[in-house]
Short mmCIF file of C-alpha atoms in Angstrom, two decimals:
data_model
loop_
_atom_site.label_atom_id
_atom_site.label_comp_id
_atom_site.label_asym_id
_atom_site.label_seq_id
_atom_site.Cartn_x
_atom_site.Cartn_y
_atom_site.Cartn_z
CA MET A 1 0.00 0.00 0.00
CA ASP A 2 2.83 2.44 0.84
CA ASN A 3 4.41 1.72 -2.54
CA ILE A 4 1.13 2.48 -4.27
CA ARG A 5 0.75 5.78 -2.37
CA HIS A 6 4.37 6.70 -3.15
CA GLY A 7 3.83 5.92 -6.83
CA LEU A 8 0.68 8.03 -6.97
CA THR A 9 2.41 10.95 -5.22
CA TRP A 10 5.35 10.76 -7.62
CA THR A 11 3.03 10.67 -10.65
CA VAL A 12 1.01 13.65 -9.39
CA GLN A 13 4.19 15.68 -8.83
CA CYS A 14 5.44 14.89 -12.35
CA CYS A 15 2.09 15.81 -13.89
CA ALA A 16 2.00 19.09 -11.94
CA LEU A 17 5.43 20.08 -13.24
CA LEU A 18 4.52 19.20 -16.82
CA LEU A 19 1.23 21.12 -16.52
CA LEU A 20 3.12 24.21 -15.31
CA VAL A 21 5.45 24.04 -18.30
CA ALA A 22 2.48 23.67 -20.65
CA VAL A 23 0.97 26.85 -19.17
CA LEU A 24 4.27 28.71 -19.68
CA VAL A 25 4.46 27.57 -23.31
CA SER A 26 0.91 28.77 -23.87
CA ARG A 27 1.75 32.17 -22.43
CA GLU A 28 4.80 32.53 -24.66
CA THR A 29 2.74 31.57 -27.70
CA ASP A 30 0.27 34.32 -26.83
CA ALA A 31 3.16 36.79 -26.46
CA ALA A 32 4.56 35.80 -29.85
CA ALA A 33 1.17 36.41 -31.43
CA ALA A 34 1.19 39.87 -29.85
CA GLY A 35 4.40 40.84 -31.67
CA ALA A 36 7.36 39.22 -29.91
CA VAL A 37 10.73 39.03 -31.69
CA PRO A 38 10.50 36.46 -34.53
CA TRP A 39 12.97 33.58 -34.70
CA THR A 40 14.93 34.01 -37.94
CA LEU A 41 17.77 31.45 -37.69
CA PRO A 42 17.81 27.93 -39.18
CA LEU A 43 17.18 25.45 -36.37
CA VAL A 44 17.11 21.66 -36.23
CA LYS A 45 14.00 21.14 -34.14
CA ALA A 46 14.01 18.60 -31.33
CA GLU A 47 11.61 16.26 -33.10
CA GLN A 48 13.90 16.26 -36.16
CA TRP A 49 16.80 14.72 -34.21
CA GLY A 50 14.50 12.18 -32.58
CA SER A 51 13.84 13.77 -29.21
CA VAL A 52 11.21 12.14 -27.04
CA SER A 53 9.18 14.86 -25.31
CA GLU A 54 8.96 14.84 -21.52
CA THR A 55 5.22 14.16 -21.75
CA ALA A 56 5.84 11.02 -23.83
CA ALA A 57 8.94 9.78 -21.96
CA PRO A 58 8.51 6.76 -19.66
CA LEU A 59 8.04 8.04 -16.13
CA GLY A 60 9.92 5.15 -14.53
CA THR A 61 8.99 3.01 -11.58
CA PRO A 62 7.11 4.25 -8.49
CA ASP A 63 10.24 4.25 -6.34
CA ARG A 64 11.87 6.94 -8.54
CA GLN A 65 11.55 10.63 -7.78
CA PRO A 66 10.03 13.27 -10.08
CA TYR A 67 12.36 15.04 -12.48
CA ARG A 68 14.88 17.16 -10.57
CA SER A 69 14.78 19.87 -13.26
CA ARG A 70 13.00 23.14 -12.44
CA PRO A 71 10.64 25.26 -14.52
CA GLN A 72 11.78 28.82 -15.24
CA THR A 73 9.72 31.84 -16.21
CA HIS A 74 12.17 34.66 -16.86
CA ILE A 75 15.47 34.67 -18.77
CA ILE A 76 18.22 36.85 -17.25
CA GLY A 77 21.32 35.57 -19.07
CA LEU A 78 22.99 33.24 -21.55
CA THR A 79 25.67 30.72 -20.58
CA VAL A 80 28.15 29.20 -23.06
CA HIS A 81 29.47 25.64 -22.60
CA HIS A 82 31.53 23.13 -24.49
CA GLN A 83 30.67 19.46 -24.64
CA GLY A 84 33.89 18.55 -22.85
CA GLU A 85 34.39 15.44 -25.00
CA ILE A 86 36.49 15.04 -28.15
CA TRP A 87 34.20 15.41 -31.15
CA THR A 88 35.08 13.55 -34.33
CA ASP A 89 34.19 15.37 -37.55
CA GLY A 90 31.34 13.62 -39.31
CA ALA A 91 29.96 12.02 -36.15
CA ASP A 92 26.17 11.70 -35.94
CA VAL A 93 24.87 14.67 -33.93
CA ALA A 94 21.29 13.37 -33.77
CA ALA A 95 22.42 10.00 -32.41
CA TYR A 96 24.60 11.74 -29.82
CA LEU A 97 21.68 13.91 -28.66
CA ARG A 98 19.39 10.90 -28.35
CA ARG A 99 21.99 9.16 -26.17
CA LEU A 100 22.45 12.31 -24.08
CA GLN A 101 18.71 12.58 -23.57
CA GLN A 102 18.44 8.95 -22.48
CA TRP A 103 21.35 9.34 -20.04
CA SER A 104 19.94 12.62 -18.66
CA ARG A 105 16.64 10.99 -17.78
CA ARG A 106 17.84 7.55 -16.76
CA ASP A 107 20.98 8.42 -14.77
CA ARG A 108 20.44 12.04 -13.67
CA ASN A 109 16.65 12.26 -13.44
CA TRP A 110 16.73 15.43 -15.56
CA VAL A 111 13.76 16.30 -17.71
CA ASP A 112 15.78 16.45 -20.95
CA VAL A 113 19.26 17.11 -22.35
CA PRO A 114 20.91 19.67 -20.05
CA TYR A 115 21.26 22.40 -22.72
CA HIS A 116 18.73 24.53 -24.57
CA TYR A 117 20.74 24.83 -27.80
CA ILE A 118 23.60 22.77 -29.23
CA VAL A 119 25.93 24.03 -31.98
CA ALA A 120 27.65 21.49 -34.21
CA PRO A 121 31.08 21.99 -35.83
CA ASP A 122 29.44 22.51 -39.24
CA GLY A 123 27.38 25.39 -37.85
CA ALA A 124 24.05 23.59 -37.54
CA VAL A 125 22.09 24.65 -34.45
CA TYR A 126 20.02 22.01 -32.66
CA GLU A 127 17.12 22.64 -30.32
CA GLY A 128 17.58 21.04 -26.90
CA ARG A 129 15.32 21.26 -23.88
CA SER A 130 12.57 23.86 -23.76
CA VAL A 131 13.66 27.22 -22.31
CA HIS A 132 10.72 26.82 -19.93
CA TRP A 133 12.88 24.34 -18.03
CA ALA A 134 16.04 25.64 -16.34
CA GLY A 135 19.20 23.92 -17.54
CA ASP A 136 20.94 21.27 -15.45
CA SER A 137 24.60 21.05 -14.47
CA ASN A 138 26.99 18.76 -12.64
CA THR A 139 28.57 21.87 -11.06
CA ASP A 140 27.43 24.04 -8.19
CA TYR A 141 25.91 27.09 -9.86
CA ASP A 142 22.26 28.12 -10.08
CA THR A 143 21.09 27.64 -13.67
CA GLN A 144 17.75 29.32 -13.04
CA GLY A 145 17.02 32.04 -15.60
CA HIS A 146 19.90 31.17 -17.94
CA VAL A 147 19.67 29.82 -21.47
CA GLN A 148 22.35 27.16 -21.89
CA VAL A 149 24.24 27.11 -25.23
CA MET A 150 26.65 24.21 -25.82
CA LEU A 151 29.24 23.81 -28.58
CA LEU A 152 30.17 20.25 -29.48
CA GLY A 153 33.84 19.46 -28.81
CA ASN A 154 36.46 19.66 -26.10
CA PHE A 155 38.10 23.07 -26.38
CA GLU A 156 40.82 22.27 -23.92
CA GLU A 157 42.19 19.99 -26.65
CA GLN A 158 40.40 20.97 -29.87
CA GLN A 159 39.83 24.24 -31.68
CA PRO A 160 36.26 25.40 -32.33
CA HIS A 161 35.41 25.40 -36.04
CA VAL A 162 34.92 28.76 -37.77
CA ALA A 163 31.41 27.75 -38.90
CA GLN A 164 30.61 26.78 -35.32
CA LEU A 165 31.74 30.16 -33.97
CA ARG A 166 29.78 32.05 -36.62
CA ALA A 167 26.63 30.07 -35.88
CA THR A 168 27.10 30.60 -32.14
CA ALA A 169 27.41 34.36 -32.64
CA SER A 170 24.22 34.37 -34.71
CA LEU A 171 22.44 32.25 -32.10
CA LEU A 172 23.55 34.49 -29.24
CA GLY A 173 22.44 37.54 -31.23
CA GLN A 174 19.03 35.97 -31.75
CA LEU A 175 18.72 35.10 -28.07
CA MET A 176 19.78 38.61 -27.04
CA ARG A 177 16.90 40.00 -29.09
CA THR A 178 14.39 37.34 -28.06
CA HIS A 179 15.02 37.88 -24.34
CA SER A 180 15.94 41.61 -24.43
CA LEU A 181 19.48 41.05 -23.14
CA GLY A 182 22.74 42.91 -23.65
CA ALA A 183 26.03 41.18 -24.42
CA ASP A 184 27.03 41.80 -20.79
CA ARG A 185 24.51 39.07 -19.89
CA ILE A 186 26.46 36.43 -21.84
CA VAL A 187 28.97 34.48 -19.75
CA ALA A 188 30.97 31.27 -19.91
CA HIS A 189 30.23 28.33 -17.63
CA ARG A 190 33.51 28.92 -15.76
CA HIS A 191 32.34 32.43 -14.84
CA HIS A 192 29.66 30.84 -12.63
CA THR A 193 31.84 28.37 -10.74
CA SER A 194 35.44 27.38 -10.08
CA GLN A 195 34.54 23.70 -10.44
CA THR A 196 35.06 23.66 -14.20
CA VAL A 197 37.29 24.94 -17.01
CA CYS A 198 34.30 24.86 -19.39
CA PRO A 199 34.09 26.01 -22.17
CA GLY A 200 37.83 25.36 -22.55
CA GLU A 201 40.86 27.58 -23.07
CA ASN A 202 40.65 27.53 -26.86
CA LEU A 203 37.13 28.94 -26.82
CA MET A 204 37.96 31.41 -24.04
CA ALA A 205 40.78 32.74 -26.23
CA VAL A 206 38.14 34.04 -28.68
CA PHE A 207 35.30 34.65 -26.21
CA GLU A 208 35.42 38.45 -26.33
CA ALA A 209 35.46 38.36 -30.13
CA LEU A 210 32.48 36.00 -29.99
CA LEU A 211 30.56 38.52 -27.86
CA GLN A 212 31.40 41.33 -30.28
CA HIS A 213 30.13 39.26 -33.21
CA ALA A 214 26.97 38.47 -31.22
CA ARG A 215 26.34 42.20 -30.76
CA GLU A 216 26.83 42.75 -34.48
CA GLN A 217 24.55 39.86 -35.33
CA ALA A 218 21.82 41.26 -33.08
CA ARG A 219 22.07 44.64 -34.85
CA ASP A 220 22.11 43.02 -38.30
CA GLN A 221 19.05 40.92 -37.48
CA VAL A 222 17.16 44.07 -36.42
CA ARG A 223 18.11 45.83 -39.66
CA GLU A 224 17.06 42.82 -41.75
CA GLN A 225 13.74 42.64 -39.94
CA GLN A 226 13.14 46.34 -40.47
CA SER A 227 14.03 46.21 -44.17
CA ALA A 228 11.71 43.24 -44.68
CA ALA A 229 8.77 44.98 -42.98
CA PRO A 230 6.02 46.26 -45.34
CA LYS A 231 6.42 49.93 -46.22
CA ARG A 232 3.65 52.24 -45.09
#
């Protein structure tokens, strides 16, 4: 009987969290309809790489706890990460993300992959977890309110690809506009905590240049949007 009660409590808690996220998504959809900043960048959507949504994912056995991930309602910053593993050119990004999602749920009890956006070496940008869920980390900083952007590769040992850096700058520019943030709200993972060298020395060597390009991308995106608007 105790196991049954525990299982019901766990299921109710999971459903409550998922319902809250659904409400947040609905609110953002309403805001977009009211004239929010349009998304203009190419994006590999989560369903395209084979993501299983949190509502469709197996909830596990009654003795497991609800997802440890937390909903978030307001974005205050952007955090840049590297994967921290050697990435081999030509490797299957979609297959990697599916494995990461399975590990995140099975071993960490996270709602999804830990990052909101993933940038591949060829410059393709992949959608990760919904921004309505705070990111998750194995380090001791509070991820609440931060959009997590991860570049595939280990930049302690590898160099980021030029296409990857360009795509990251464009993505950060888009996110700056979407969430009304300045470039001063973009930081590296290591700026939050001393527990990591993420996103690696080779990315940190060009981090300020990356921020400058993000500013330029944000300005360029505004100009393009204005020039495409119907003339009155």
